[in-house]
Amino acid sequence: MFVATFFFQAVKAQENSPFNRYGLGEFYNNQHIISRSMGGLTAAYSDGLHNNVGQSVNFGNPATYGGLYMSTFDIGVTIDSRTLYSKNPSGKFNSANFIPSYVAVGVPLNRTKGWGLAFGLKPLSRINYSVQDFSKIGADSVQTLYNGSGGLNQVFVGLGKRWKNFQIGFNTGYNFGRKEVNTTKNFLNDSVLYHSSKTSTLTTFGGMFLSAGAQYEVTLHSRVNTIDKTTEHYKLRFGVTGTLKQTMSALQDQDRHTLGYTSGGEIKIDSVLSQNDIKGSVVLPAQYAAGVTLHKTATNSRGVFELWSIGLEYTGSQWTGYRFYGAPDQLSNSWQYKLGVQFAPDPLASRGYWNAVNYRAGVYLGKDYLNPDGKGLKQYGVSFGAGLPIRKWTSYNDQFTVMNMALQFGKRGSSVNNVTETYMQFSLGISMSDIWFVKRKYD
């Protein structure tokens, strides 16, 4: 209960961005922190069978659940710093937020037959903006304030199955959220008194979702190193994931009224319209991803070790199919190319802590789903990270703890856009693994 309470309270971090006005706001980078440090690779990434990598819950591709060897508790947080630049009017705005990323648990149901289960909780998007606009109606000046808050969250459970080199899996669960939008108009005139007006709309929504994934791995080449008595393998792993189009049920409350101001704040003067529990729907589009990873492993008497990997991935989503109570929004179909690498200097060495650290880097570029000015928002960035073993795996205690870090630098928008954004994200996660539910052999 404490974790869940902390999780949702912290999501209320302030982020004043005009981009939040469209769609369901700013979507979180809801990948695992390992994926973030590798440019966002998810579809073809897998771990858990390599002694130097540890084990994470890759909820981005549920096919990986079938490879879970130990029970794992995963938690991640992010510090997000953004700077908005406006050409006309010229301006600059900075914001910094602390964002919980996810809480997830992965459990091997049957290691021999390759069954695995995972469940968790994560925020998907956030809405938090306050925008002020001035205009003229005849001789009157009009100040318009746009405010919004809310976001989308997800609770999920998934199942995965592995057959030697092939894995499949699915996630399902419940997406739920709220979107509150307020528009206040103040008429400014020295000789005529006008009452201000306020329009408020609060929408709550939720519904079941379904996503699935698959991975297949082939060995390209194997050779025996007679010097250090290891067997080296070069492998190619293919991965695909997809989330079906989702229609969430929604209820909406609308309120229109005039207002005045006192020292205590706003006071309602006259109600023009008040409606509650208006039924409708929110439609989210299908999403898909496909990728491939080339990696090298080494096997000796101590187990299997991941030496290096390099992967490429493509993701896309048809956001022009988004509907909010039947209405489209200023969105566009999004896509992204991702390239990521991971390597360990010498994980086979019995000594030297830094030899077993996994260093990661990646790049990504694409097009964002938001399209506020009709010119599209290009998006690109770089990422770096590392997996630091806190407690290495040994055969006598079956425990493995890894601290994963990711640092991302990116930009949204280009010279054709009036408003652009640069951002920096530092993410920190802990993966704690152990073998649970061990049967007693002696009393």
Short mmCIF file of C-alpha atoms in Angstrom, two decimals:
data_model
loop_
_atom_site.label_atom_id
_atom_site.label_comp_id
_atom_site.label_asym_id
_atom_site.label_seq_id
_atom_site.Cartn_x
_atom_site.Cartn_y
_atom_site.Cartn_z
CA MET A 1 0.00 0.00 0.00
CA PHE A 2 2.86 2.38 0.82
CA VAL A 3 4.46 1.84 -2.61
CA ALA A 4 1.19 2.44 -4.47
CA THR A 5 0.41 5.59 -2.45
CA PHE A 6 3.89 7.02 -3.03
CA PHE A 7 3.64 6.10 -6.70
CA PHE A 8 0.51 8.07 -7.44
CA GLN A 9 1.22 11.01 -5.17
CA ALA A 10 4.57 11.64 -6.83
CA VAL A 11 3.00 11.58 -10.28
CA LYS A 12 1.48 14.98 -9.43
CA ALA A 13 4.81 16.67 -10.15
CA GLN A 14 4.39 20.03 -11.86
CA GLU A 15 5.04 20.32 -15.59
CA ASN A 16 3.83 23.45 -17.30
CA SER A 17 4.06 22.65 -21.01
CA PRO A 18 1.72 23.80 -23.81
CA PHE A 19 2.26 20.41 -25.50
CA ASN A 20 0.23 18.89 -22.65
CA ARG A 21 -2.95 20.47 -24.05
CA TYR A 22 -3.26 17.88 -26.82
CA GLY A 23 -4.22 14.21 -26.77
CA LEU A 24 -3.59 12.67 -23.37
CA GLY A 25 -0.66 14.93 -22.63
CA GLU A 26 3.00 14.06 -22.29
CA PHE A 27 3.53 10.31 -22.56
CA TYR A 28 6.13 8.91 -20.20
CA ASN A 29 9.07 6.94 -21.44
CA ASN A 30 7.52 3.83 -19.85
CA GLN A 31 10.25 1.43 -20.93
CA HIS A 32 12.55 -0.32 -18.50
CA ILE A 33 15.57 1.76 -17.55
CA ILE A 34 17.87 -0.72 -19.31
CA SER A 35 15.97 -0.03 -22.54
CA ARG A 36 16.14 3.74 -22.01
CA SER A 37 19.93 3.62 -21.78
CA MET A 38 20.06 1.75 -25.12
CA GLY A 39 18.05 4.23 -27.16
CA GLY A 40 14.73 2.61 -26.23
CA LEU A 41 15.34 -0.97 -27.46
CA THR A 42 12.57 -3.21 -26.16
CA ALA A 43 11.21 -5.66 -28.73
CA ALA A 44 14.41 -7.71 -29.18
CA TYR A 45 16.01 -7.17 -25.75
CA SER A 46 16.17 -10.00 -23.22
CA ASP A 47 18.17 -10.93 -20.13
CA GLY A 48 17.94 -13.28 -17.16
CA LEU A 49 20.12 -16.17 -18.34
CA HIS A 50 23.40 -14.27 -18.30
CA ASN A 51 25.29 -14.15 -15.02
CA ASN A 52 26.75 -10.67 -15.48
CA VAL A 53 23.58 -8.84 -16.58
CA GLY A 54 21.19 -9.85 -13.83
CA GLN A 55 17.48 -9.99 -14.50
CA SER A 56 14.92 -7.30 -15.20
CA VAL A 57 11.20 -7.33 -16.00
CA ASN A 58 11.01 -6.28 -19.67
CA PHE A 59 7.29 -5.42 -19.64
CA GLY A 60 7.74 -3.88 -23.09
CA ASN A 61 7.85 -7.39 -24.58
CA PRO A 62 5.99 -9.97 -22.46
CA ALA A 63 7.60 -12.81 -24.44
CA THR A 64 10.64 -12.35 -22.17
CA TYR A 65 8.68 -13.54 -19.13
CA GLY A 66 9.24 -17.14 -20.26
CA GLY A 67 12.96 -16.67 -19.70
CA LEU A 68 12.65 -15.57 -16.06
CA TYR A 69 14.92 -17.70 -13.88
CA MET A 70 14.58 -15.86 -10.57
CA SER A 71 11.79 -13.85 -8.99
CA THR A 72 12.52 -10.16 -9.52
CA PHE A 73 11.30 -6.95 -7.95
CA ASP A 74 11.85 -3.94 -10.24
CA ILE A 75 11.38 -0.28 -9.38
CA GLY A 76 12.43 2.84 -11.28
CA VAL A 77 12.32 6.62 -10.87
CA THR A 78 13.23 9.52 -13.17
CA ILE A 79 14.34 13.11 -12.77
CA ASP A 80 13.11 15.04 -15.82
CA SER A 81 14.41 18.50 -16.75
CA ARG A 82 12.93 20.38 -19.74
CA THR A 83 13.43 23.74 -21.43
CA LEU A 84 10.82 25.23 -23.78
CA TYR A 85 11.84 27.82 -26.38
CA SER A 86 9.36 30.12 -28.13
CA LYS A 87 10.21 32.22 -31.20
CA ASN A 88 7.14 34.48 -31.20
CA PRO A 89 6.80 35.80 -28.62
CA SER A 90 10.41 35.19 -27.67
CA GLY A 91 10.58 33.26 -24.44
CA LYS A 92 12.11 30.44 -22.44
CA PHE A 93 10.65 28.26 -19.71
CA ASN A 94 12.33 25.66 -17.50
CA SER A 95 10.79 22.86 -15.46
CA ALA A 96 12.12 19.94 -13.43
CA ASN A 97 10.11 16.96 -12.18
CA PHE A 98 10.58 13.83 -10.12
CA ILE A 99 8.62 11.02 -11.78
CA PRO A 100 8.06 7.43 -10.61
CA SER A 101 8.61 5.17 -13.63
CA TYR A 102 7.28 1.74 -12.69
CA VAL A 103 6.89 -0.93 -10.06
CA ALA A 104 7.01 -4.48 -11.45
CA VAL A 105 7.40 -8.05 -10.24
CA GLY A 106 8.44 -11.03 -12.37
CA VAL A 107 8.06 -14.65 -11.21
CA PRO A 108 9.11 -17.88 -12.97
CA LEU A 109 6.12 -20.23 -12.72
CA ASN A 110 7.98 -23.23 -14.13
CA ARG A 111 11.63 -22.81 -15.12
CA THR A 112 11.83 -26.24 -16.72
CA LYS A 113 8.85 -25.68 -19.01
CA GLY A 114 9.56 -21.99 -19.56
CA TRP A 115 6.53 -20.35 -17.98
CA GLY A 116 6.81 -16.89 -16.41
CA LEU A 117 4.47 -14.30 -14.89
CA ALA A 118 4.82 -10.56 -14.37
CA PHE A 119 2.63 -7.80 -12.97
CA GLY A 120 3.03 -4.17 -12.08
CA LEU A 121 1.91 -0.58 -12.06
CA LYS A 122 3.13 2.40 -14.09
CA PRO A 123 2.01 5.88 -15.18
CA LEU A 124 1.67 6.27 -18.96
CA SER A 125 1.10 10.01 -19.43
CA ARG A 126 0.63 13.28 -17.58
CA ILE A 127 -1.35 16.45 -18.23
CA ASN A 128 -0.29 19.58 -16.38
CA TYR A 129 -0.28 22.99 -18.05
CA SER A 130 -1.20 26.62 -17.53
CA VAL A 131 -1.16 28.84 -20.62
CA GLN A 132 -2.12 32.52 -20.84
CA ASP A 133 -3.26 34.29 -24.01
CA PHE A 134 -4.20 37.93 -24.74
CA SER A 135 -6.42 39.03 -27.64
CA LYS A 136 -8.70 41.90 -28.73
CA ILE A 137 -12.48 41.86 -29.32
CA GLY A 138 -13.37 45.31 -30.60
CA ALA A 139 -12.13 47.81 -28.04
CA ASP A 140 -11.94 45.19 -25.28
CA SER A 141 -8.88 43.23 -24.27
CA VAL A 142 -9.47 39.57 -23.40
CA GLN A 143 -7.24 37.51 -21.15
CA THR A 144 -7.74 33.75 -21.61
CA LEU A 145 -6.29 31.23 -19.17
CA TYR A 146 -6.03 27.58 -20.20
CA ASN A 147 -5.40 25.07 -17.39
CA GLY A 148 -5.30 21.29 -17.47
CA SER A 149 -4.35 18.37 -15.25
CA GLY A 150 -4.60 14.58 -15.16
CA GLY A 151 -3.00 11.70 -17.00
CA LEU A 152 -3.19 8.00 -17.85
CA ASN A 153 -2.05 5.08 -15.64
CA GLN A 154 -1.80 1.34 -16.14
CA VAL A 155 -1.97 -1.76 -13.97
CA PHE A 156 -0.90 -4.87 -15.86
CA VAL A 157 -0.36 -8.62 -15.59
CA GLY A 158 1.32 -10.80 -18.19
CA LEU A 159 2.25 -14.38 -18.99
CA GLY A 160 5.14 -15.70 -21.11
CA LYS A 161 6.13 -19.10 -22.52
CA ARG A 162 9.50 -20.27 -23.88
CA TRP A 163 10.27 -23.20 -26.21
CA LYS A 164 14.06 -23.37 -26.55
CA ASN A 165 14.81 -20.46 -28.92
CA PHE A 166 11.24 -19.18 -29.32
CA GLN A 167 9.22 -17.14 -26.82
CA ILE A 168 5.74 -15.61 -26.84
CA GLY A 169 3.75 -13.70 -24.23
CA PHE A 170 1.00 -11.21 -23.57
CA ASN A 171 0.10 -8.38 -21.20
CA THR A 172 -3.38 -7.37 -20.18
CA GLY A 173 -4.83 -5.17 -17.49
CA TYR A 174 -6.56 -1.86 -17.00
CA ASN A 175 -5.73 1.64 -18.24
CA PHE A 176 -7.37 4.42 -16.25
CA GLY A 177 -7.07 8.16 -15.93
CA ARG A 178 -8.62 11.59 -15.90
CA LYS A 179 -8.42 14.83 -17.87
CA GLU A 180 -9.55 18.11 -16.34
CA VAL A 181 -9.63 21.18 -18.59
CA ASN A 182 -10.50 24.73 -17.50
CA THR A 183 -10.78 27.86 -19.67
CA THR A 184 -11.23 31.25 -17.98
CA LYS A 185 -11.92 34.48 -19.91
CA ASN A 186 -11.41 37.88 -18.31
CA PHE A 187 -12.60 40.98 -20.22
CA LEU A 188 -10.53 44.06 -19.49
CA ASN A 189 -12.25 47.43 -19.96
CA ASP A 190 -11.80 50.62 -17.96
CA SER A 191 -15.35 51.89 -18.43
CA VAL A 192 -17.51 48.73 -18.61
CA LEU A 193 -17.67 45.97 -16.00
CA TYR A 194 -17.78 42.43 -17.37
CA HIS A 195 -18.08 39.26 -15.37
CA SER A 196 -15.43 36.66 -16.08
CA SER A 197 -16.51 33.31 -17.50
CA LYS A 198 -15.19 29.84 -16.78
CA THR A 199 -15.65 26.58 -18.65
CA SER A 200 -14.71 23.38 -16.80
CA THR A 201 -14.71 19.83 -18.15
CA LEU A 202 -13.67 16.82 -16.07
CA THR A 203 -13.44 13.45 -17.82
CA THR A 204 -12.62 10.13 -16.19
CA PHE A 205 -11.97 7.07 -18.32
CA GLY A 206 -10.78 3.49 -18.15
CA GLY A 207 -10.78 0.15 -19.94
CA MET A 208 -9.03 -3.15 -20.53
CA PHE A 209 -6.06 -3.41 -22.90
CA LEU A 210 -4.21 -6.27 -24.59
CA SER A 211 -0.65 -6.43 -25.93
CA ALA A 212 1.50 -9.34 -27.10
CA GLY A 213 5.04 -10.07 -28.17
CA ALA A 214 7.33 -12.74 -29.56
CA GLN A 215 11.08 -13.37 -29.80
CA TYR A 216 13.11 -15.89 -31.79
CA GLU A 217 16.86 -16.47 -31.50
CA VAL A 218 19.23 -18.22 -33.89
CA THR A 219 22.92 -19.08 -33.40
CA LEU A 220 25.02 -17.77 -36.28
CA HIS A 221 28.40 -19.13 -35.23
CA SER A 222 30.02 -20.96 -32.32
CA ARG A 223 33.65 -21.61 -31.49
CA VAL A 224 35.67 -23.05 -28.61
CA ASN A 225 38.40 -20.95 -27.07
CA THR A 226 40.96 -23.50 -25.88
CA ILE A 227 42.99 -20.87 -24.00
CA ASP A 228 40.38 -19.90 -21.41
CA LYS A 229 38.19 -22.99 -22.00
CA THR A 230 35.09 -21.10 -23.03
CA THR A 231 32.56 -21.59 -25.81
CA GLU A 232 31.67 -18.40 -27.65
CA HIS A 233 28.36 -17.94 -29.49
CA TYR A 234 27.25 -15.25 -31.93
CA LYS A 235 23.45 -15.03 -31.86
CA LEU A 236 20.73 -13.09 -33.64
CA ARG A 237 17.50 -12.35 -31.80
CA PHE A 238 14.35 -11.09 -33.54
CA GLY A 239 11.50 -9.45 -31.60
CA VAL A 240 8.06 -8.03 -32.31
CA THR A 241 5.41 -6.47 -30.06
CA GLY A 242 1.99 -4.98 -30.60
CA THR A 243 -0.84 -3.37 -28.62
CA LEU A 244 -4.39 -3.55 -29.94
CA LYS A 245 -6.55 -0.48 -30.49
CA GLN A 246 -8.37 0.32 -27.24
CA THR A 247 -11.70 1.99 -26.56
CA MET A 248 -12.03 3.23 -22.98
CA SER A 249 -15.40 4.06 -21.42
CA ALA A 250 -15.64 7.61 -20.13
CA LEU A 251 -17.83 9.84 -17.95
CA GLN A 252 -17.74 13.61 -18.25
CA ASP A 253 -18.88 16.50 -16.03
CA GLN A 254 -19.34 19.92 -17.66
CA ASP A 255 -19.81 23.25 -15.94
CA ARG A 256 -20.19 26.74 -17.45
CA HIS A 257 -20.58 29.78 -15.20
CA THR A 258 -19.69 33.40 -14.64
CA LEU A 259 -17.46 34.28 -11.74
CA GLY A 260 -15.98 37.06 -9.71
CA TYR A 261 -12.92 37.44 -7.53
CA THR A 262 -12.54 38.22 -3.85
CA SER A 263 -9.62 38.13 -1.45
CA GLY A 264 -10.56 34.52 -0.78
CA GLY A 265 -10.38 33.52 -4.46
CA GLU A 266 -13.00 32.78 -7.12
CA ILE A 267 -16.75 32.94 -6.44
CA LYS A 268 -19.43 31.59 -8.75
CA ILE A 269 -22.00 34.20 -9.79
CA ASP A 270 -24.34 32.50 -12.24
CA SER A 271 -24.41 28.97 -13.62
CA VAL A 272 -25.03 28.77 -17.37
CA LEU A 273 -24.71 24.99 -17.83
CA SER A 274 -24.15 22.04 -15.52
CA GLN A 275 -24.20 18.41 -16.70
CA ASN A 276 -22.87 15.32 -14.98
CA ASP A 277 -22.07 11.74 -15.99
CA ILE A 278 -22.13 12.31 -19.75
CA LYS A 279 -21.22 8.97 -21.28
CA GLY A 280 -18.64 8.71 -24.05
CA SER A 281 -15.41 7.00 -25.03
CA VAL A 282 -11.70 7.62 -25.53
CA VAL A 283 -10.05 5.68 -28.37
CA LEU A 284 -6.33 4.89 -28.26
CA PRO A 285 -4.65 3.64 -31.47
CA ALA A 286 -2.80 0.37 -32.00
CA GLN A 287 0.97 0.38 -31.49
CA TYR A 288 3.65 -1.93 -32.85
CA ALA A 289 7.42 -2.47 -32.73
CA ALA A 290 9.93 -4.76 -34.46
CA GLY A 291 13.63 -5.16 -33.85
CA VAL A 292 16.72 -7.32 -34.15
CA THR A 293 19.72 -7.73 -31.83
CA LEU A 294 23.11 -9.28 -32.54
CA HIS A 295 24.92 -10.40 -29.40
CA LYS A 296 27.89 -12.47 -28.30
CA THR A 297 27.90 -14.78 -25.29
CA ALA A 298 30.56 -16.91 -23.63
CA THR A 299 29.95 -20.09 -21.63
CA ASN A 300 32.32 -21.70 -19.12
CA SER A 301 32.04 -23.71 -15.94
CA ARG A 302 30.65 -20.66 -14.10
CA GLY A 303 27.73 -20.13 -16.47
CA VAL A 304 26.69 -17.95 -19.44
CA PHE A 305 28.00 -14.39 -19.82
CA GLU A 306 26.87 -11.64 -22.15
CA LEU A 307 29.91 -9.97 -23.76
CA TRP A 308 28.27 -7.41 -26.06
CA SER A 309 25.11 -6.72 -28.05
CA ILE A 310 23.93 -4.26 -30.68
CA GLY A 311 20.30 -3.78 -31.69
CA LEU A 312 18.05 -1.87 -34.08
CA GLU A 313 14.32 -1.27 -33.67
CA TYR A 314 11.39 0.51 -35.33
CA THR A 315 8.18 1.57 -33.56
CA GLY A 316 5.03 3.20 -34.86
CA SER A 317 1.47 4.18 -33.94
CA GLN A 318 -1.50 5.56 -35.91
CA TRP A 319 -2.46 8.49 -33.67
CA THR A 320 -4.69 10.04 -36.32
CA GLY A 321 -7.19 7.40 -35.17
CA TYR A 322 -7.32 8.88 -31.64
CA ARG A 323 -10.78 10.09 -30.60
CA PHE A 324 -11.93 11.90 -27.45
CA TYR A 325 -15.72 11.78 -27.27
CA GLY A 326 -15.74 11.25 -31.02
CA ALA A 327 -13.50 14.25 -31.76
CA PRO A 328 -9.97 14.05 -33.20
CA ASP A 329 -7.12 16.20 -31.90
CA GLN A 330 -4.01 17.91 -33.24
CA LEU A 331 -2.05 14.65 -33.44
CA SER A 332 -0.11 12.82 -36.14
CA ASN A 333 1.05 9.25 -36.75
CA SER A 334 4.26 8.70 -34.77
CA TRP A 335 7.33 6.62 -35.57
CA GLN A 336 10.84 6.13 -34.25
CA TYR A 337 14.10 4.38 -35.17
CA LYS A 338 16.30 3.21 -32.30
CA LEU A 339 19.88 1.94 -32.15
CA GLY A 340 21.49 0.64 -28.96
CA VAL A 341 24.62 -1.14 -27.74
CA GLN A 342 25.68 -2.90 -24.55
CA PHE A 343 29.06 -4.33 -23.55
CA ALA A 344 31.01 -5.56 -20.55
CA PRO A 345 34.85 -5.22 -20.53
CA ASP A 346 35.65 -8.70 -19.20
CA PRO A 347 32.75 -10.39 -17.36
CA LEU A 348 34.62 -13.73 -17.29
CA ALA A 349 37.32 -12.29 -15.04
CA SER A 350 36.99 -13.44 -11.46
CA ARG A 351 38.39 -10.15 -10.15
CA GLY A 352 37.87 -6.50 -10.94
CA TYR A 353 34.46 -4.97 -10.26
CA TRP A 354 34.38 -2.74 -13.35
CA ASN A 355 35.03 -5.71 -15.64
CA ALA A 356 31.50 -6.96 -14.90
CA VAL A 357 29.73 -3.62 -15.30
CA ASN A 358 27.50 -3.39 -18.37
CA TYR A 359 27.96 -0.12 -20.25
CA ARG A 360 25.18 1.03 -22.59
CA ALA A 361 24.52 3.72 -25.18
CA GLY A 362 21.95 4.48 -27.85
CA VAL A 363 20.44 6.97 -30.28
CA TYR A 364 16.89 7.50 -31.51
CA LEU A 365 15.07 9.72 -33.98
CA GLY A 366 11.53 9.98 -35.20
CA LYS A 367 8.31 11.96 -35.15
CA ASP A 368 6.28 12.76 -32.05
CA TYR A 369 2.55 12.05 -31.82
CA LEU A 370 1.76 15.69 -30.99
CA ASN A 371 1.17 18.11 -33.88
CA PRO A 372 0.09 21.43 -32.32
CA ASP A 373 1.08 23.69 -35.23
CA GLY A 374 0.36 21.31 -38.13
CA LYS A 375 4.06 21.09 -39.07
CA GLY A 376 4.93 17.96 -37.08
CA LEU A 377 7.42 17.60 -34.25
CA LYS A 378 10.68 15.85 -35.05
CA GLN A 379 12.23 14.09 -32.08
CA TYR A 380 15.76 12.81 -31.58
CA GLY A 381 18.19 12.10 -28.79
CA VAL A 382 21.07 10.12 -27.33
CA SER A 383 21.29 7.98 -24.22
CA PHE A 384 23.95 6.49 -21.98
CA GLY A 385 23.82 4.16 -19.03
CA ALA A 386 25.26 1.34 -17.00
CA GLY A 387 24.22 -1.71 -15.02
CA LEU A 388 26.11 -1.80 -11.72
CA PRO A 389 26.08 -5.13 -9.84
CA ILE A 390 25.38 -4.50 -6.17
CA ARG A 391 25.16 -8.15 -5.25
CA LYS A 392 26.57 -10.60 -7.78
CA TRP A 393 24.94 -13.94 -8.43
CA THR A 394 26.48 -17.00 -6.76
CA SER A 395 25.30 -20.59 -6.80
CA TYR A 396 25.06 -20.81 -3.03
CA ASN A 397 22.65 -17.92 -2.34
CA ASP A 398 20.80 -17.39 -5.65
CA GLN A 399 20.55 -13.63 -5.12
CA PHE A 400 21.35 -10.93 -7.67
CA THR A 401 20.88 -7.16 -7.31
CA VAL A 402 21.69 -4.66 -10.05
CA MET A 403 21.38 -0.88 -10.07
CA ASN A 404 20.61 0.40 -13.57
CA MET A 405 21.14 4.00 -14.63
CA ALA A 406 20.19 5.89 -17.79
CA LEU A 407 20.93 9.44 -18.92
CA GLN A 408 19.04 10.80 -21.94
CA PHE A 409 19.42 14.04 -23.87
CA GLY A 410 16.87 14.91 -26.54
CA LYS A 411 15.05 17.57 -28.52
CA ARG A 412 11.49 17.86 -29.78
CA GLY A 413 10.73 20.20 -32.65
CA SER A 414 12.92 21.87 -35.28
CA SER A 415 13.43 25.20 -37.02
CA VAL A 416 9.98 24.99 -38.67
CA ASN A 417 8.22 25.01 -35.28
CA ASN A 418 7.50 28.11 -33.23
CA VAL A 419 7.87 26.21 -29.95
CA THR A 420 10.63 23.63 -29.43
CA GLU A 421 11.77 21.69 -26.40
CA THR A 422 15.02 20.20 -25.13
CA TYR A 423 15.09 17.71 -22.29
CA MET A 424 17.38 15.74 -20.03
CA GLN A 425 16.25 12.67 -18.11
CA PHE A 426 18.18 10.79 -15.46
CA SER A 427 16.63 7.45 -14.54
CA LEU A 428 17.60 5.12 -11.72
CA GLY A 429 16.29 1.61 -11.15
CA ILE A 430 16.89 -1.35 -8.89
CA SER A 431 16.38 -4.98 -9.96
CA MET A 432 16.41 -7.34 -6.96
CA SER A 433 16.29 -11.02 -7.84
CA ASP A 434 16.12 -14.16 -5.75
CA ILE A 435 14.71 -17.68 -5.96
CA TRP A 436 11.39 -17.77 -4.08
CA PHE A 437 9.14 -20.65 -3.08
CA VAL A 438 11.96 -23.17 -2.65
CA LYS A 439 10.68 -26.57 -1.47
CA ARG A 440 12.18 -27.92 1.70
CA LYS A 441 14.34 -31.01 1.31
CA TYR A 442 15.04 -31.59 4.99
CA ASP A 443 13.04 -30.85 8.14
#
